């Protein structure tokens, strides 16, 4: 059995390898392909984009009838839901989400081919009880777990102190493995002190558990939370897309200044003990 020091060294080495792979991925053809494809949908103003997301937060990529036909050879489904935006030289324009289009490929196949990967993909298998135990333990600490339909890229989220509630939302239809990886990621945000919550109350304990209070950048928050998800998933025999996810947040070496190895490893150990018996 490894000692605490040996465990720390092993986890630190694992984290270093993850960050190294993430940095290398930024220069890969897959990474460039990913952002080149996304850039093709920056043809509407931020205001119009906001209008669409107000109408439906789950929208992924959208465009008008001619845009989909001309650029991708895709047509609009008969029952498609239109979204209203302001037209450049007229009153309004109707646009449609990629999931309301048809073509030689399904919307999922179209996105995976052009993006080069499936977001939030986790390889491997776990017993459903692992996820069930994690959810039960989280709810014992007063964390409400919900499933909702979310956008293509959004696997889930945790509320902050500003929402006046403590809730983790997971994506409807995701696999057990994907849901667990996201749940760990969001629990990590909470325990790392990213959400502003000060304490948790366990239903069978008198005293609350204090949470960390830290002020770091958004990039550092995502790096830390995803690293914890990666560490725990790896120990469970799961392979996530953490390197690709993290690559989007590492723009230079200074992004790692706020990253705390010690805090990440301690919180990973704490979260793992919550539900991995």
Tab-separated table of C-alpha atoms in Angstrom:
chain	number	residue	atom	x	y	z
A	1	UNK	CA	0.000	0.000	0.000
A	2	UNK	CA	1.322	3.440	-0.931
A	3	UNK	CA	2.031	6.011	1.782
A	4	UNK	CA	0.421	9.466	1.720
A	5	UNK	CA	3.648	10.937	0.356
A	6	UNK	CA	3.914	8.280	-2.354
A	7	UNK	CA	0.259	8.806	-3.298
A	8	UNK	CA	0.853	12.560	-3.556
A	9	UNK	CA	3.905	12.076	-5.776
A	10	UNK	CA	2.042	9.602	-7.996
A	11	UNK	CA	-0.952	11.938	-8.368
A	12	UNK	CA	1.320	14.910	-9.093
A	13	UNK	CA	3.069	12.913	-11.808
A	14	UNK	CA	-0.341	11.984	-13.284
A	15	UNK	CA	-1.401	15.642	-13.262
A	16	UNK	CA	1.850	16.726	-14.933
A	17	UNK	CA	1.280	14.169	-17.684
A	18	UNK	CA	-2.304	15.392	-18.160
A	19	UNK	CA	-1.237	19.041	-18.429
A	20	UNK	CA	1.578	18.109	-20.799
A	21	UNK	CA	-0.835	16.231	-23.074
A	22	UNK	CA	-3.258	19.166	-22.942
A	23	UNK	CA	-0.575	21.632	-23.967
A	24	UNK	CA	0.528	19.353	-26.823
A	25	UNK	CA	-3.080	18.956	-27.962
A	26	UNK	CA	-3.323	22.728	-28.531
A	27	UNK	CA	-0.950	22.374	-31.474
A	28	UNK	CA	-2.656	19.324	-32.954
A	29	UNK	CA	-4.694	19.191	-36.151
A	30	UNK	CA	-7.722	18.079	-34.108
A	31	UNK	CA	-7.613	21.185	-31.911
A	32	UNK	CA	-7.271	23.520	-34.899
A	33	UNK	CA	-10.106	21.714	-36.688
A	34	UNK	CA	-12.307	22.070	-33.604
A	35	UNK	CA	-11.964	25.855	-33.372
A	36	UNK	CA	-12.013	26.424	-37.119
A	37	UNK	CA	-15.414	24.753	-37.249
A	38	UNK	CA	-16.750	26.762	-34.303
A	39	UNK	CA	-15.495	29.979	-35.920
A	40	UNK	CA	-17.717	29.316	-38.940
A	41	UNK	CA	-20.739	30.092	-36.752
A	42	UNK	CA	-19.549	33.540	-35.633
A	43	UNK	CA	-21.600	35.123	-38.413
A	44	UNK	CA	-24.199	36.635	-36.108
A	45	UNK	CA	-23.790	39.489	-33.635
A	46	UNK	CA	-23.454	38.850	-29.918
A	47	UNK	CA	-26.850	40.474	-29.434
A	48	UNK	CA	-28.510	38.069	-31.871
A	49	UNK	CA	-26.726	35.133	-30.249
A	50	UNK	CA	-28.084	36.292	-26.911
A	51	UNK	CA	-31.592	36.493	-28.382
A	52	UNK	CA	-31.405	32.874	-29.514
A	53	UNK	CA	-30.148	31.614	-26.163
A	54	UNK	CA	-32.921	33.505	-24.380
A	55	UNK	CA	-35.408	31.568	-26.512
A	56	UNK	CA	-33.655	28.239	-25.903
A	57	UNK	CA	-30.442	27.822	-23.819
A	58	UNK	CA	-29.940	24.327	-25.288
A	59	UNK	CA	-29.283	25.642	-28.804
A	60	UNK	CA	-25.894	24.529	-30.158
A	61	UNK	CA	-25.132	25.962	-33.621
A	62	UNK	CA	-27.705	27.934	-35.581
A	63	UNK	CA	-28.211	29.538	-38.958
A	64	UNK	CA	-30.832	30.496	-41.503
A	65	UNK	CA	-32.233	28.238	-44.218
A	66	UNK	CA	-29.812	29.483	-46.891
A	67	UNK	CA	-26.835	29.333	-44.513
A	68	UNK	CA	-27.352	25.653	-43.729
A	69	UNK	CA	-28.001	24.801	-47.402
A	70	UNK	CA	-25.119	26.783	-48.905
A	71	UNK	CA	-22.415	25.914	-46.379
A	72	UNK	CA	-23.282	22.371	-45.325
A	73	UNK	CA	-25.913	21.022	-47.730
A	74	UNK	CA	-28.389	20.614	-44.882
A	75	UNK	CA	-32.127	21.334	-44.994
A	76	UNK	CA	-34.569	22.291	-42.276
A	77	UNK	CA	-36.864	19.651	-40.780
A	78	UNK	CA	-40.561	20.137	-41.374
A	79	UNK	CA	-41.321	20.332	-37.644
A	80	UNK	CA	-38.291	22.508	-36.857
A	81	UNK	CA	-38.584	25.246	-34.260
A	82	UNK	CA	-37.533	28.670	-35.619
A	83	UNK	CA	-35.713	31.280	-33.511
A	84	UNK	CA	-36.113	34.985	-34.149
A	85	UNK	CA	-33.145	37.345	-34.517
A	86	UNK	CA	-32.792	40.883	-35.875
A	87	UNK	CA	-32.037	41.065	-39.601
A	88	UNK	CA	-29.296	43.429	-40.912
A	89	UNK	CA	-31.533	45.195	-43.448
A	90	UNK	CA	-34.971	44.232	-42.212
A	91	UNK	CA	-37.107	43.540	-39.147
A	92	UNK	CA	-36.401	39.904	-38.238
A	93	UNK	CA	-34.794	36.703	-39.510
A	94	UNK	CA	-35.540	33.073	-38.662
A	95	UNK	CA	-32.695	30.741	-37.727
A	96	UNK	CA	-32.592	27.047	-36.841
A	97	UNK	CA	-30.451	24.862	-34.596
A	98	UNK	CA	-28.322	22.128	-36.156
A	99	UNK	CA	-30.493	19.519	-34.423
A	100	UNK	CA	-33.435	20.776	-36.483
A	101	UNK	CA	-31.592	20.156	-39.752
A	102	UNK	CA	-31.293	17.121	-42.024
A	103	UNK	CA	-28.575	15.902	-44.344
A	104	UNK	CA	-26.515	12.850	-45.272
A	105	UNK	CA	-25.435	12.666	-41.625
A	106	UNK	CA	-27.444	12.948	-38.442
A	107	UNK	CA	-26.788	16.168	-36.481
A	108	UNK	CA	-24.660	14.172	-34.021
A	109	UNK	CA	-22.570	12.614	-36.802
A	110	UNK	CA	-22.209	15.991	-38.493
A	111	UNK	CA	-20.928	17.640	-35.316
A	112	UNK	CA	-18.608	14.810	-34.311
A	113	UNK	CA	-17.021	14.699	-37.770
A	114	UNK	CA	-16.490	18.463	-37.967
A	115	UNK	CA	-15.418	18.899	-34.355
A	116	UNK	CA	-13.200	15.837	-34.419
A	117	UNK	CA	-14.573	14.426	-31.186
A	118	UNK	CA	-17.625	13.948	-29.018
A	119	UNK	CA	-17.817	16.400	-26.093
A	120	UNK	CA	-17.811	14.919	-22.566
A	121	UNK	CA	-17.028	11.474	-23.967
A	122	UNK	CA	-15.907	8.930	-21.350
A	123	UNK	CA	-14.585	5.491	-22.275
A	124	UNK	CA	-14.878	2.494	-19.992
A	125	UNK	CA	-17.610	1.005	-17.845
A	126	UNK	CA	-18.604	1.252	-14.193
A	127	UNK	CA	-21.356	-0.270	-12.118
A	128	UNK	CA	-24.438	1.947	-11.960
A	129	UNK	CA	-24.200	1.768	-8.157
A	130	UNK	CA	-21.102	3.981	-8.218
A	131	UNK	CA	-23.069	6.883	-9.708
A	132	UNK	CA	-26.070	6.133	-7.468
A	133	UNK	CA	-23.830	6.182	-4.369
A	134	UNK	CA	-22.296	9.479	-5.476
A	135	UNK	CA	-25.711	11.090	-5.962
A	136	UNK	CA	-27.020	9.763	-2.634
A	137	UNK	CA	-23.975	11.023	-0.765
A	138	UNK	CA	-24.172	14.424	-2.442
A	139	UNK	CA	-27.850	14.730	-1.507
A	140	UNK	CA	-27.007	13.716	2.084
A	141	UNK	CA	-24.877	16.868	2.156
A	142	UNK	CA	-27.798	18.984	0.970
A	143	UNK	CA	-26.742	19.122	-2.673
A	144	UNK	CA	-29.761	18.726	-4.936
A	145	UNK	CA	-29.069	16.669	-8.084
A	146	UNK	CA	-31.211	17.258	-11.166
A	147	UNK	CA	-31.268	15.981	-14.735
A	148	UNK	CA	-32.132	18.483	-17.482
A	149	UNK	CA	-31.876	18.695	-21.291
A	150	UNK	CA	-28.705	20.696	-21.922
A	151	UNK	CA	-26.876	21.924	-25.006
A	152	UNK	CA	-24.536	19.685	-26.981
A	153	UNK	CA	-21.402	20.927	-25.188
A	154	UNK	CA	-22.839	21.392	-21.720
A	155	UNK	CA	-22.528	18.239	-19.636
A	156	UNK	CA	-23.749	19.874	-16.448
A	157	UNK	CA	-23.230	22.708	-13.985
A	158	UNK	CA	-23.247	23.621	-10.302
A	159	UNK	CA	-25.032	26.704	-9.020
A	160	UNK	CA	-23.100	29.463	-7.270
A	161	UNK	CA	-23.899	31.283	-4.042
A	162	UNK	CA	-25.574	34.044	-6.089
A	163	UNK	CA	-28.412	31.713	-7.114
A	164	UNK	CA	-29.370	31.210	-3.465
A	165	UNK	CA	-29.516	27.425	-3.900
A	166	UNK	CA	-27.114	24.503	-4.059
A	167	UNK	CA	-27.815	22.340	-7.062
A	168	UNK	CA	-25.872	20.249	-9.533
A	169	UNK	CA	-27.530	19.696	-12.886
A	170	UNK	CA	-26.585	16.712	-15.061
A	171	UNK	CA	-27.439	16.211	-18.719
A	172	UNK	CA	-30.424	14.064	-19.626
A	173	UNK	CA	-29.494	11.126	-21.831
A	174	UNK	CA	-25.806	11.048	-20.890
A	175	UNK	CA	-24.224	7.704	-20.039
A	176	UNK	CA	-23.587	6.639	-16.440
A	177	UNK	CA	-19.868	7.184	-16.969
A	178	UNK	CA	-20.315	10.634	-18.512
A	179	UNK	CA	-22.688	11.668	-15.711
A	180	UNK	CA	-20.229	10.532	-13.048
A	181	UNK	CA	-17.336	12.433	-14.628
A	182	UNK	CA	-19.441	15.607	-14.781
A	183	UNK	CA	-20.750	15.126	-11.230
A	184	UNK	CA	-17.181	14.842	-9.919
A	185	UNK	CA	-16.192	17.937	-11.919
A	186	UNK	CA	-19.023	19.984	-10.405
A	187	UNK	CA	-18.428	18.645	-6.873
A	188	UNK	CA	-14.807	19.669	-7.346
A	189	UNK	CA	-15.854	23.257	-8.103
A	190	UNK	CA	-17.844	23.248	-4.868
A	191	UNK	CA	-15.163	21.726	-2.627
A	192	UNK	CA	-12.377	23.783	-4.205
A	193	UNK	CA	-14.148	26.967	-3.144
A	194	UNK	CA	-15.067	28.135	-6.630
A	195	UNK	CA	-18.816	28.588	-6.077
A	196	UNK	CA	-18.843	30.893	-3.042
A	197	UNK	CA	-20.659	28.458	-0.737
A	198	UNK	CA	-19.208	28.509	2.761
A	199	UNK	CA	-20.389	25.236	4.308
A	200	UNK	CA	-22.317	22.009	3.823
A	201	UNK	CA	-24.725	20.403	6.270
A	202	UNK	CA	-24.815	16.627	6.547
A	203	UNK	CA	-28.242	15.337	7.551
A	204	UNK	CA	-26.854	13.148	10.355
A	205	UNK	CA	-24.238	15.547	11.775
A	206	UNK	CA	-24.610	18.469	14.144
A	207	UNK	CA	-21.778	20.615	12.838
A	208	UNK	CA	-21.497	21.851	9.250
A	209	UNK	CA	-18.460	21.104	7.116
A	210	UNK	CA	-16.558	24.234	6.144
A	211	UNK	CA	-15.699	24.759	2.495
A	212	UNK	CA	-12.655	26.484	1.053
A	213	UNK	CA	-12.951	30.123	0.032
A	214	UNK	CA	-10.686	30.954	-2.926
A	215	UNK	CA	-10.501	33.667	-5.564
A	216	UNK	CA	-8.852	32.461	-8.751
A	217	UNK	CA	-9.416	32.944	-12.479
A	218	UNK	CA	-12.053	31.047	-14.464
A	219	UNK	CA	-9.313	29.226	-16.365
A	220	UNK	CA	-7.672	28.053	-13.154
A	221	UNK	CA	-11.040	26.923	-11.782
A	222	UNK	CA	-11.727	24.760	-14.823
A	223	UNK	CA	-8.187	23.356	-14.810
A	224	UNK	CA	-8.493	22.323	-11.160
A	225	UNK	CA	-12.019	20.871	-11.383
A	226	UNK	CA	-11.341	18.864	-14.543
A	227	UNK	CA	-8.046	17.576	-13.136
A	228	UNK	CA	-9.882	16.190	-10.111
A	229	UNK	CA	-12.450	14.533	-12.372
A	230	UNK	CA	-9.607	13.032	-14.395
A	231	UNK	CA	-7.763	11.691	-11.319
A	232	UNK	CA	-10.824	9.962	-9.871
A	233	UNK	CA	-12.070	8.638	-13.223
A	234	UNK	CA	-8.619	7.210	-13.932
A	235	UNK	CA	-8.673	5.300	-10.632
A	236	UNK	CA	-12.094	3.932	-11.590
A	237	UNK	CA	-10.763	2.717	-14.931
A	238	UNK	CA	-12.468	5.443	-16.967
A	239	UNK	CA	-10.827	7.470	-19.714
A	240	UNK	CA	-12.263	10.950	-20.178
A	241	UNK	CA	-11.524	13.712	-22.687
A	242	UNK	CA	-9.903	15.834	-19.983
A	243	UNK	CA	-6.770	16.642	-21.996
A	244	UNK	CA	-8.880	18.059	-24.834
A	245	UNK	CA	-11.150	19.928	-22.412
A	246	UNK	CA	-8.253	21.465	-20.498
A	247	UNK	CA	-6.493	22.456	-23.736
A	248	UNK	CA	-9.163	25.089	-24.288
A	249	UNK	CA	-8.236	26.787	-21.015
A	250	UNK	CA	-4.428	26.670	-21.188
A	251	UNK	CA	-3.331	29.540	-23.407
A	252	UNK	CA	0.118	30.054	-21.881
A	253	UNK	CA	2.238	28.888	-18.943
A	254	UNK	CA	1.004	31.735	-16.748
A	255	UNK	CA	-2.445	30.114	-16.728
A	256	UNK	CA	-0.973	27.481	-14.402
A	257	UNK	CA	0.285	29.961	-11.777
A	258	UNK	CA	-2.939	29.783	-9.735
A	259	UNK	CA	-3.248	26.007	-10.120
A	260	UNK	CA	-2.664	24.338	-6.736
A	261	UNK	CA	-1.356	20.758	-6.845
A	262	UNK	CA	-1.754	20.316	-3.102
A	263	UNK	CA	-5.340	21.567	-3.003
A	264	UNK	CA	-6.368	19.553	-6.068
A	265	UNK	CA	-4.921	16.299	-4.728
A	266	UNK	CA	-6.442	16.802	-1.248
A	267	UNK	CA	-9.899	17.591	-2.641
A	268	UNK	CA	-9.715	14.684	-5.106
A	269	UNK	CA	-9.016	12.343	-2.189
A	270	UNK	CA	-11.875	13.892	-0.204
A	271	UNK	CA	-14.435	13.556	-3.014
A	272	UNK	CA	-13.338	10.026	-3.861
A	273	UNK	CA	-13.883	8.903	-0.272
A	274	UNK	CA	-17.444	10.277	-0.365
A	275	UNK	CA	-18.744	7.537	-2.614
A	276	UNK	CA	-16.019	5.085	-3.623
A	277	UNK	CA	-16.225	2.448	-0.915
